[in-house]
One Martini backbone bead per residue (centre of mass of N, CA, C, O) as a GRO file, in nm:
protein
  234
    1MET     BB    1   8.286   8.619  12.250
    2ILE     BB    2   8.573   8.758  12.112
    3SER     BB    3   8.713   8.772  11.824
    4ARG     BB    4   9.042   8.778  11.628
    5ASP     BB    5   8.995   8.949  11.390
    6TYR     BB    6   9.092   9.114  11.081
    7PHE     BB    7   9.242   9.386  10.898
    8GLU     BB    8   9.343   9.579  10.601
    9ILE     BB    9   9.593   9.839  10.536
   10ASP     BB   10   9.806   9.850  10.297
   11GLY     BB   11   9.899   9.544  10.407
   12LYS     BB   12   9.820   9.608  10.708
   13SER     BB   13   9.752   9.481  11.009
   14SER     BB   14   9.552   9.534  11.291
   15ASN     BB   15   9.720   9.341  11.489
   16THR     BB   16   9.969   9.547  11.514
   17ILE     BB   17   9.751   9.737  11.710
   18ASP     BB   18   9.538   9.572  11.871
   19LEU     BB   19   9.308   9.524  11.637
   20TYR     BB   20   8.966   9.406  11.620
   21VAL     BB   21   8.712   9.184  11.489
   22ASP     BB   22   8.415   9.020  11.519
   23THR     BB   23   8.222   9.117  11.267
   24ILE     BB   24   8.226   9.105  10.939
   25ALA     BB   25   8.102   9.276  10.704
   26MET     BB   26   7.926   9.311  10.450
   27SER     BB   27   7.920   9.395  10.144
   28ALA     BB   28   7.893   9.680   9.998
   29MET     BB   29   7.640   9.874   9.826
   30ALA     BB   30   7.586  10.057   9.560
   31GLN     BB   31   7.425  10.360   9.475
   32ARG     BB   32   7.234  10.504   9.256
   33GLN     BB   33   7.182  10.782   9.084
   34TYR     BB   34   6.918  11.033   9.102
   35ASN     BB   35   6.680  11.221   8.917
   36GLU     BB   36   6.454  11.477   9.009
   37TYR     BB   37   6.118  11.570   8.894
   38THR     BB   38   5.877  11.809   8.787
   39VAL     BB   39   5.534  11.843   8.672
   40GLU     BB   40   5.309  12.036   8.567
   41GLY     BB   41   5.001  11.901   8.704
   42ARG     BB   42   5.135  11.702   8.890
   43ASP     BB   43   5.119  11.486   9.200
   44GLU     BB   44   5.413  11.383   9.111
   45SER     BB   45   5.718  11.267   9.088
   46SER     BB   46   6.014  11.218   8.896
   47CYS     BB   47   6.261  10.970   8.779
   48TYR     BB   48   6.613  10.907   8.697
   49LYS     BB   49   6.877  10.723   8.611
   50THR     BB   50   7.215  10.709   8.632
   51GLU     BB   51   7.563  10.621   8.586
   52PHE     BB   52   7.601  10.692   8.880
   53LEU     BB   53   7.781  10.628   9.185
   54ASN     BB   54   7.791  10.608   9.507
   55ASP     BB   55   7.945  10.611   9.769
   56ILE     BB   56   8.080  10.411  10.025
   57VAL     BB   57   8.027  10.277  10.359
   58VAL     BB   58   8.264  10.112  10.575
   59PRO     BB   59   8.205   9.953  10.865
   60VAL     BB   60   8.445   9.901  11.147
   61PRO     BB   61   8.419   9.715  11.424
   62CYS     BB   62   8.636   9.757  11.703
   63TYR     BB   63   8.875   9.589  11.916
   64THR     BB   64   9.035   9.635  12.236
   65PHE     BB   65   9.247   9.475  12.506
   66THR     BB   66   9.388   9.745  12.586
   67ARG     BB   67   9.497   9.933  12.815
   68ASN     BB   68   9.527  10.242  12.743
   69TYR     BB   69   9.492  10.309  12.452
   70ASP     BB   70   9.678  10.398  12.162
   71THR     BB   71   9.560  10.633  11.938
   72ALA     BB   72   9.815  10.699  11.771
   73ALA     BB   73   9.832  10.424  11.629
   74LEU     BB   74   9.563  10.452  11.483
   75HIS     BB   75   9.624  10.708  11.326
   76ASP     BB   76   9.867  10.590  11.169
   77PHE     BB   77   9.702  10.355  11.034
   78ILE     BB   78   9.461  10.554  10.885
   79GLN     BB   79   9.548  10.836  10.758
   80ASP     BB   80   9.664  10.688  10.462
   81ALA     BB   81   9.436  10.540  10.346
   82ARG     BB   82   9.368  10.329  10.040
   83ILE     BB   83   9.347  10.014  10.129
   84LEU     BB   84   9.081   9.778  10.181
   85ARG     BB   85   9.095   9.457  10.358
   86ASP     BB   86   8.929   9.139  10.364
   87PRO     BB   87   9.026   8.822  10.460
   88LEU     BB   88   8.744   8.682  10.375
   89ARG     BB   89   8.796   8.868  10.092
   90PRO     BB   90   9.100   8.858   9.941
   91ASP     BB   91   9.035   8.941   9.620
   92LYS     BB   92   8.926   9.216   9.749
   93VAL     BB   93   8.899   9.583   9.731
   94TYR     BB   94   8.908   9.900   9.872
   95ARG     BB   95   8.891  10.248   9.794
   96VAL     BB   96   9.003  10.510   9.976
   97LYS     BB   97   8.902  10.850  10.076
   98LYS     BB   98   8.784  10.827  10.378
   99VAL     BB   99   8.820  10.882  10.745
  100PHE     BB  100   8.619  10.784  11.038
  101THR     BB  101   8.571  10.804  11.396
  102GLU     BB  102   8.436  10.612  11.688
  103VAL     BB  103   8.370  10.596  12.030
  104ASN     BB  104   8.152  10.361  12.194
  105TYR     BB  105   8.349  10.207  12.413
  106GLN     BB  106   8.466  10.204  12.764
  107GLY     BB  107   8.643   9.980  12.958
  108HIS     BB  108   8.842   9.795  13.152
  109ASP     BB  109   8.924   9.569  12.885
  110LYS     BB  110   8.756   9.747  12.661
  111THR     BB  111   8.735   9.880  12.320
  112LEU     BB  112   8.508  10.056  12.103
  113ILE     BB  113   8.571  10.106  11.748
  114THR     BB  114   8.459  10.296  11.473
  115ILE     BB  115   8.544  10.252  11.131
  116ASN     BB  116   8.497  10.476  10.858
  117PHE     BB  117   8.485  10.400  10.510
  118GLN     BB  118   8.524  10.595  10.232
  119CYS     BB  119   8.438  10.467   9.909
  120SER     BB  120   8.442  10.343   9.633
  121PRO     BB  121   8.178  10.175   9.463
  122HIS     BB  122   8.402   9.970   9.408
  123ARG     BB  123   8.554   9.670   9.365
  124TYR     BB  124   8.883   9.534   9.366
  125ALA     BB  125   9.150   9.378   9.267
  126TYR     BB  126   9.416   9.265   9.441
  127ASP     BB  127   9.518   9.137   9.179
  128ASN     BB  128   9.708   9.396   8.979
  129PRO     BB  129   9.884   9.350   8.728
  130GLU     BB  130  10.128   9.389   8.501
  131ILE     BB  131  10.098   9.370   8.147
  132VAL     BB  132  10.211   9.217   7.869
  133VAL     BB  133  10.172   9.351   7.536
  134THR     BB  134  10.043   9.250   7.226
  135ASN     BB  135   9.964   9.305   6.922
  136GLY     BB  136   9.619   9.194   6.932
  137ASP     BB  137   9.535   9.136   7.197
  138ILE     BB  138   9.321   8.948   7.419
  139ILE     BB  139   9.149   9.095   7.697
  140GLU     BB  140   9.006   9.019   8.004
  141ASN     BB  141   8.715   9.132   8.173
  142LYS     BB  142   8.600   8.996   8.490
  143GLY     BB  143   8.419   9.199   8.568
  144SER     BB  144   8.097   9.380   8.633
  145ALA     BB  145   8.257   9.617   8.494
  146GLU     BB  146   8.400   9.852   8.365
  147CYS     BB  147   8.736   9.938   8.296
  148LEU     BB  148   9.036  10.147   8.395
  149PRO     BB  149   9.312  10.162   8.244
  150VAL     BB  150   9.674  10.139   8.259
  151ILE     BB  151   9.912  10.272   8.021
  152ARG     BB  152  10.240  10.181   7.897
  153LEU     BB  153  10.464  10.361   7.667
  154THR     BB  154  10.655  10.387   7.363
  155ILE     BB  155  10.720  10.689   7.163
  156SER     BB  156  10.753  10.802   6.812
  157GLY     BB  157  10.573  11.050   6.730
  158ASP     BB  158  10.318  10.876   6.588
  159GLY     BB  159   9.986  10.732   6.691
  160LEU     BB  160   9.779  10.438   6.764
  161PHE     BB  161   9.532  10.357   7.024
  162ALA     BB  162   9.344  10.050   7.106
  163VAL     BB  163   9.030   9.976   7.286
  164GLY     BB  164   8.865   9.841   7.090
  165SER     BB  165   8.668  10.121   6.983
  166ARG     BB  166   8.887  10.287   7.130
  167VAL     BB  167   9.056  10.579   7.004
  168LEU     BB  168   9.397  10.704   7.022
  169GLN     BB  169   9.569  10.989   6.940
  170LEU     BB  170   9.922  11.031   6.870
  171PHE     BB  171  10.143  11.329   6.866
  172ASP     BB  172  10.453  11.465   6.852
  173PHE     BB  173  10.689  11.287   6.965
  174PRO     BB  174  10.961  11.213   7.094
  175GLN     BB  175  11.211  11.015   7.121
  176ASN     BB  176  11.141  10.771   7.328
  177CYS     BB  177  10.861  10.821   7.477
  178ARG     BB  178  10.736  10.794   7.800
  179ILE     BB  179  10.399  10.691   7.867
  180THR     BB  180  10.069  10.759   8.016
  181ILE     BB  181   9.752  10.594   8.001
  182ASP     BB  182   9.483  10.718   8.206
  183GLY     BB  183   9.166  10.601   8.270
  184GLU     BB  184   9.112  10.711   8.560
  185LYS     BB  185   9.221  11.020   8.520
  186GLU     BB  186   9.204  11.115   8.224
  187LEU     BB  187   9.520  11.090   8.129
  188VAL     BB  188   9.828  11.218   7.984
  189TYR     BB  189  10.173  11.125   8.067
  190ASP     BB  190  10.486  11.147   8.162
  191SER     BB  191  10.762  11.040   8.350
  192ASN     BB  192  10.726  11.336   8.514
  193GLY     BB  193  10.399  11.411   8.513
  194ASN     BB  194  10.333  11.550   8.253
  195VAL     BB  195  10.077  11.689   8.097
  196LEU     BB  196   9.930  11.600   7.767
  197LEU     BB  197   9.715  11.811   7.608
  198ASN     BB  198   9.836  11.840   7.279
  199LYS     BB  199   9.880  11.498   7.195
  200THR     BB  200   9.561  11.432   7.185
  201ILE     BB  201   9.296  11.226   7.029
  202GLY     BB  202   8.998  11.103   7.173
  203ASN     BB  203   8.982  10.786   7.344
  204LEU     BB  204   8.999  10.673   7.635
  205PRO     BB  205   9.039  10.394   7.810
  206ARG     BB  206   8.811  10.107   7.797
  207MET     BB  207   8.681   9.804   7.948
  208GLU     BB  208   8.484   9.573   7.876
  209ARG     BB  209   8.312   9.318   7.929
  210GLY     BB  210   8.535   9.091   7.862
  211ASN     BB  211   8.658   9.113   7.552
  212ASN     BB  212   8.970   9.287   7.446
  213THR     BB  213   9.123   9.467   7.198
  214ILE     BB  214   9.475   9.529   7.150
  215ALA     BB  215   9.595   9.814   6.957
  216TRP     BB  216   9.851   9.936   6.715
  217SER     BB  217  10.027  10.222   6.562
  218GLY     BB  218  10.320  10.337   6.442
  219GLY     BB  219  10.549  10.476   6.695
  220ILE     BB  220  10.506  10.220   6.863
  221ASP     BB  221  10.656  10.012   7.073
  222ASP     BB  222  10.610   9.669   7.074
  223ASN     BB  223  10.790   9.622   7.363
  224SER     BB  224  10.641   9.858   7.571
  225VAL     BB  225  10.363   9.740   7.654
  226ARG     BB  226  10.159   9.821   7.941
  227LEU     BB  227   9.896   9.672   8.166
  228VAL     BB  228   9.635   9.784   8.389
  229LYS     BB  229   9.311   9.697   8.452
  230ASN     BB  230   9.118   9.748   8.703
  231GLU     BB  231   8.923   9.561   8.816
  232ARG     BB  232   8.556   9.557   8.879
  233TRP     BB  233   8.292   9.564   9.136
  234ARG     BB  234   7.950   9.602   9.253
   0.00000   0.00000   0.00000
């Protein structure tokens, strides 16, 4: 007997297109990248691990019980996938990079389709709100890895912004300029999306596991700072 569990892409359930999963797979585990090298005169190679993790592939075997199933609906459902969520683990999501499908079986009243999601190697918090930050606040990263926050603030002239020991200098901004310090993209840009290449020096923000002090000085508006943590788990 096939159960009618479902999964979600970007907040939309697969049951809206009559697509179900029988057994939801275990959480995929990312593999660390290794560099291998040989030494002249030795009869075996050596390797060392790097800080980088390979992408993961999350296979989702799906069933439809609809005769002459409309694959156009499936294409529309997955083509722009960004967030994959398993309702059995509702507090975590995968961030999707690529999607590819294969039809495994077509019978009289059932079709089996495997959707493979190539995702970033970490799982992220489903609930990822924007936080109002006060100068000197201590904010906890509850994830199992460092996270890459996105910070929005208003600045006039020069300023310093620090996340823990990582300090970013900001200088020569026009009055009341709204900017984004994006730890994920490793960019700073204004409200129009223009990248500000020559107005910063230092370290873009990263939050270590545990408590992180957020502080600033100079021309940063004390009431303007907002932060999205982007907590993640391996």
